[in-house]
Amino acid sequence: MASQGTGYDLSASTYSPDGRIFQIEYAMKAVENAGTAIGIRTKDGVVFGVENLVQSKLLVPGSNKRIFTVADHVGFTSAGLTADGKHLAGRARDEAENFYDNYKQPVPVKTLAERVALYVQAFTLYSSVRPFGLSSIIGGIDKERGPQLFVIEPSGMFWGYNGCAIGKGKQFAKTEIEKLPLDTISMQEAVEEVARIIYKAHDDAKDKEFELQLSWIGPETNNVQQPVPRALYEEAVRKAQQALEEEMED
């Protein structure tokens, strides 16, 4: 970065002469170094998948989850600083509860994404705080709009997607998602595709071992955010590993 070290990166409220806020760009670097997270919106629901890098062999398997339920019909995951992700998931829960208390109905997914994005953007305005070091995915099912999927960036911008990826394997995952028939793919097929993409995006030579986390929201779960059933999870992992082995043989 041309202006790095000249003092313009000491505060999130300071612009560089060329109109950049370096701390937001540094936050994006934290996202790029994190395990890949994927969201896919099918015609019926939403599927989440996460490459959760294992930092120590002493950790209890499944003890450091990155997919959260923020409302019965909404799921949340992130890539970047894990502590920031857990805090933002808690904030999303508070926003969902606040909406229900005021309007006596479940929060629309887009409204929740907008509220969380405004909260993230507020941390780019003041010198006394730092931007969140993560990008996040919010997905769920609205009664009126059906399946919805959004990505929130460290700058506070949020975008609606049919399929999205964040983290170090983002570019490869996006390319693979673009090949999928998202308008016709079933929820079970989406689970298998997400597992396959994450296994292919993982770099065994550079990255540590990882735990695959899969979650879905759709008719199979009565439109409630839930982990993928164990039998389907194991089948998706088996097919992903088999596809990876066949590709390496070729």
Coordinates of C-alpha atoms in Angstrom, one line a residue:
M1 CA 0.0 0.0 0.0
A2 CA 1.5 3.3 -1.1
S3 CA 0.7 5.3 1.9
Q4 CA 1.2 2.6 4.5
G5 CA 3.2 3.8 7.5
T6 CA 2.7 7.5 6.8
G7 CA 0.2 7.9 9.6
Y8 CA -3.0 7.6 7.6
D9 CA -3.6 4.1 8.9
L10 CA -3.6 5.0 12.6
S11 CA -7.3 5.7 12.8
A12 CA -10.5 4.4 11.0
S13 CA -11.7 8.0 10.9
T14 CA -8.7 9.3 8.8
Y15 CA -8.6 9.3 5.0
S16 CA -5.4 9.0 3.1
P17 CA -4.7 11.7 0.4
D18 CA -6.0 9.3 -2.3
G19 CA -9.3 8.8 -0.4
R20 CA -8.7 5.4 1.2
I21 CA -9.3 4.2 4.8
F22 CA -6.5 1.8 5.4
Q23 CA -7.9 0.1 8.5
I24 CA -10.9 -1.1 6.5
E25 CA -8.4 -2.6 4.0
Y26 CA -6.5 -4.2 6.8
A27 CA -9.7 -5.7 8.0
M28 CA -10.2 -7.3 4.6
K29 CA -6.8 -8.9 4.9
A30 CA -7.9 -10.6 8.1
V31 CA -10.9 -12.0 6.2
E32 CA -8.6 -13.2 3.4
N33 CA -6.5 -15.2 5.9
A34 CA -9.5 -17.0 7.5
G35 CA -11.1 -20.3 6.6
T36 CA -13.5 -20.3 3.7
A37 CA -17.3 -19.8 4.4
I38 CA -19.9 -20.5 1.8
G39 CA -23.6 -19.7 1.4
I40 CA -25.9 -21.0 -1.3
R41 CA -29.5 -20.0 -1.9
T42 CA -31.6 -22.7 -3.6
K43 CA -35.2 -22.5 -4.7
D44 CA -36.3 -23.9 -1.4
G45 CA -33.8 -22.7 1.2
V46 CA -30.3 -21.8 2.2
V47 CA -27.2 -23.9 2.9
F48 CA -24.1 -22.8 4.9
G49 CA -20.7 -24.4 4.8
V50 CA -17.6 -23.5 6.8
E51 CA -13.9 -24.6 6.6
N52 CA -13.1 -24.3 10.3
L53 CA -9.3 -24.5 10.6
V54 CA -8.1 -26.4 13.6
Q55 CA -5.6 -24.3 15.5
S56 CA -4.5 -27.1 17.9
K57 CA -4.8 -30.8 18.0
L58 CA -5.8 -30.5 21.7
L59 CA -9.0 -28.7 20.9
V60 CA -12.3 -30.7 21.4
P61 CA -13.8 -31.4 18.0
G62 CA -16.8 -29.2 17.3
S63 CA -16.1 -26.8 20.2
N64 CA -15.4 -23.7 18.1
K65 CA -18.4 -23.3 15.8
R66 CA -18.6 -20.6 13.2
I67 CA -22.3 -21.1 12.2
F68 CA -24.8 -19.5 14.5
T69 CA -28.6 -19.4 14.8
V70 CA -29.6 -15.7 15.3
A71 CA -33.4 -16.4 14.9
D72 CA -35.3 -19.6 14.2
H73 CA -35.4 -18.7 10.5
V74 CA -32.0 -17.0 10.1
G75 CA -28.4 -18.3 10.2
F76 CA -25.2 -16.4 10.5
T77 CA -21.5 -17.3 9.7
S78 CA -18.4 -15.2 9.2
A79 CA -14.7 -15.3 8.1
G80 CA -12.1 -13.3 9.9
L81 CA -11.5 -12.7 13.6
T82 CA -13.5 -15.4 15.4
A83 CA -14.1 -13.2 18.5
D84 CA -15.5 -10.5 16.2
G85 CA -17.8 -13.0 14.6
K86 CA -19.2 -14.2 17.9
H87 CA -19.9 -10.6 19.0
L88 CA -21.6 -9.8 15.7
A89 CA -23.7 -12.9 15.9
G90 CA -24.8 -11.8 19.4
R91 CA -25.7 -8.3 18.0
A92 CA -27.7 -10.0 15.2
R93 CA -29.7 -11.9 17.8
D94 CA -30.4 -8.7 19.7
E95 CA -31.6 -7.0 16.6
A96 CA -33.9 -9.9 15.8
E97 CA -35.3 -9.9 19.3
N98 CA -35.8 -6.2 19.2
F99 CA -37.7 -6.4 15.9
Y100 CA -40.0 -9.1 17.3
D101 CA -40.6 -7.2 20.5
N102 CA -41.7 -4.1 18.5
Y103 CA -43.6 -5.6 15.6
K104 CA -44.7 -9.1 17.0
Q105 CA -43.4 -10.9 13.9
P106 CA -40.1 -12.5 12.8
V107 CA -37.6 -10.1 11.4
P108 CA -37.2 -10.1 7.6
V109 CA -33.8 -11.4 6.6
K110 CA -33.0 -8.2 4.6
T111 CA -34.0 -6.0 7.4
L112 CA -31.8 -7.9 9.8
A113 CA -28.8 -7.7 7.4
E114 CA -29.4 -4.0 7.0
R115 CA -29.4 -3.4 10.8
V116 CA -26.3 -5.4 11.3
A117 CA -24.6 -3.7 8.4
L118 CA -25.4 -0.3 9.9
Y119 CA -23.8 -1.5 13.2
V120 CA -20.7 -2.6 11.4
Q121 CA -20.5 0.7 9.5
A122 CA -20.6 2.7 12.7
F123 CA -17.3 1.1 13.7
T124 CA -15.6 2.8 10.7
L125 CA -16.6 6.4 11.8
Y126 CA -14.7 7.0 15.0
S127 CA -11.1 7.0 16.0
S128 CA -11.8 5.3 19.4
V129 CA -12.9 2.0 17.8
R130 CA -11.6 -0.2 15.0
P131 CA -13.5 -1.8 12.1
F132 CA -14.7 -5.4 12.5
G133 CA -12.1 -7.8 11.1
L134 CA -14.5 -10.0 9.4
S135 CA -17.0 -10.5 6.6
S136 CA -20.3 -12.2 7.4
I137 CA -23.0 -14.1 5.7
I138 CA -26.7 -13.9 6.8
G139 CA -29.2 -16.2 5.3
G140 CA -32.7 -17.4 6.0
I141 CA -36.3 -17.7 4.8
D142 CA -38.9 -14.9 4.7
K143 CA -42.6 -15.8 4.5
E144 CA -43.0 -13.2 1.7
R145 CA -39.7 -13.3 -0.2
G146 CA -38.6 -16.9 0.4
P147 CA -34.9 -17.8 0.7
Q148 CA -32.6 -14.8 1.2
L149 CA -28.8 -14.5 1.4
F150 CA -26.6 -11.5 2.2
V151 CA -22.9 -10.7 2.7
I152 CA -21.8 -7.9 5.0
E153 CA -18.3 -6.4 4.4
P154 CA -16.1 -4.7 7.0
S155 CA -17.0 -1.3 5.5
G156 CA -20.6 -1.8 6.4
M157 CA -21.8 -2.5 2.8
F158 CA -24.1 -5.4 2.3
W159 CA -25.1 -7.3 -0.8
G160 CA -27.8 -9.8 -1.8
Y161 CA -26.5 -13.0 -3.4
N162 CA -27.7 -16.3 -4.9
G163 CA -24.4 -17.8 -3.9
C164 CA -21.5 -16.3 -2.0
A165 CA -18.1 -17.1 -0.5
I166 CA -15.8 -15.3 1.9
G167 CA -12.3 -16.2 3.3
K168 CA -9.1 -17.4 1.8
G169 CA -10.7 -19.7 -0.8
K170 CA -13.2 -17.1 -1.9
Q171 CA -12.2 -16.8 -5.6
F172 CA -12.1 -20.5 -6.3
A173 CA -15.4 -21.1 -4.4
K174 CA -17.2 -18.3 -6.3
T175 CA -16.1 -19.8 -9.6
E176 CA -17.4 -23.2 -8.6
I177 CA -20.7 -21.8 -7.3
E178 CA -21.3 -20.0 -10.6
K179 CA -21.3 -23.4 -12.3
L180 CA -24.2 -24.7 -10.2
P181 CA -27.9 -24.6 -11.4
L182 CA -29.0 -22.7 -8.3
D183 CA -32.6 -22.3 -9.7
T184 CA -33.2 -26.0 -9.8
I185 CA -30.7 -27.6 -7.3
S186 CA -32.2 -29.4 -4.3
M187 CA -31.2 -28.8 -0.7
Q188 CA -29.5 -32.1 -0.4
E189 CA -27.6 -31.6 -3.6
A190 CA -26.6 -28.1 -2.4
V191 CA -25.2 -29.6 0.8
E192 CA -23.1 -32.1 -1.2
E193 CA -21.8 -29.3 -3.5
V194 CA -20.9 -27.0 -0.6
A195 CA -18.9 -29.9 1.0
R196 CA -17.2 -30.6 -2.3
I197 CA -16.2 -27.0 -2.9
I198 CA -14.8 -26.5 0.6
Y199 CA -12.7 -29.6 0.3
K200 CA -11.4 -28.5 -3.1
A201 CA -10.7 -25.0 -1.9
H202 CA -8.7 -26.3 1.1
D203 CA -4.9 -26.2 0.5
D204 CA -3.4 -29.2 2.3
A205 CA 0.2 -27.9 1.6
K206 CA -0.3 -24.6 3.3
D207 CA -3.3 -24.8 5.6
K208 CA -3.8 -26.7 8.8
E209 CA -6.4 -29.5 9.2
F210 CA -10.0 -28.4 9.3
E211 CA -13.4 -29.3 10.5
L212 CA -16.3 -29.0 8.0
Q213 CA -19.4 -27.4 9.4
L214 CA -22.7 -27.7 7.4
S215 CA -26.0 -26.1 8.2
W216 CA -29.3 -25.6 6.3
I217 CA -32.7 -23.9 6.4
G218 CA -35.6 -25.1 4.3
P219 CA -38.6 -27.4 4.0
E220 CA -36.5 -30.3 5.4
T221 CA -36.1 -28.4 8.7
N222 CA -39.5 -26.7 8.7
N223 CA -37.8 -23.5 7.8
V224 CA -35.7 -23.5 11.0
Q225 CA -31.9 -23.1 11.0
Q226 CA -30.3 -26.5 11.9
P227 CA -27.1 -28.4 11.5
V228 CA -27.2 -30.9 8.6
P229 CA -28.2 -34.4 9.9
R230 CA -25.3 -36.7 10.6
A231 CA -26.1 -39.2 7.9
L232 CA -26.3 -36.6 5.2
Y233 CA -23.2 -34.8 6.6
E234 CA -21.1 -38.1 6.4
E235 CA -22.4 -38.8 2.9
A236 CA -21.5 -35.3 1.7
V237 CA -18.0 -35.6 3.2
R238 CA -17.5 -39.0 1.6
K239 CA -18.5 -37.8 -1.8
A240 CA -16.3 -34.7 -1.4
Q241 CA -13.3 -36.7 -0.5
Q242 CA -14.0 -39.2 -3.3
A243 CA -14.2 -36.3 -5.9
L244 CA -11.0 -34.8 -4.6
E245 CA -9.2 -38.2 -4.9
E246 CA -10.4 -38.7 -8.4
E247 CA -9.3 -35.2 -9.4
M248 CA -5.8 -35.8 -8.0
E249 CA -5.5 -39.1 -9.9
D250 CA -6.4 -37.4 -13.1

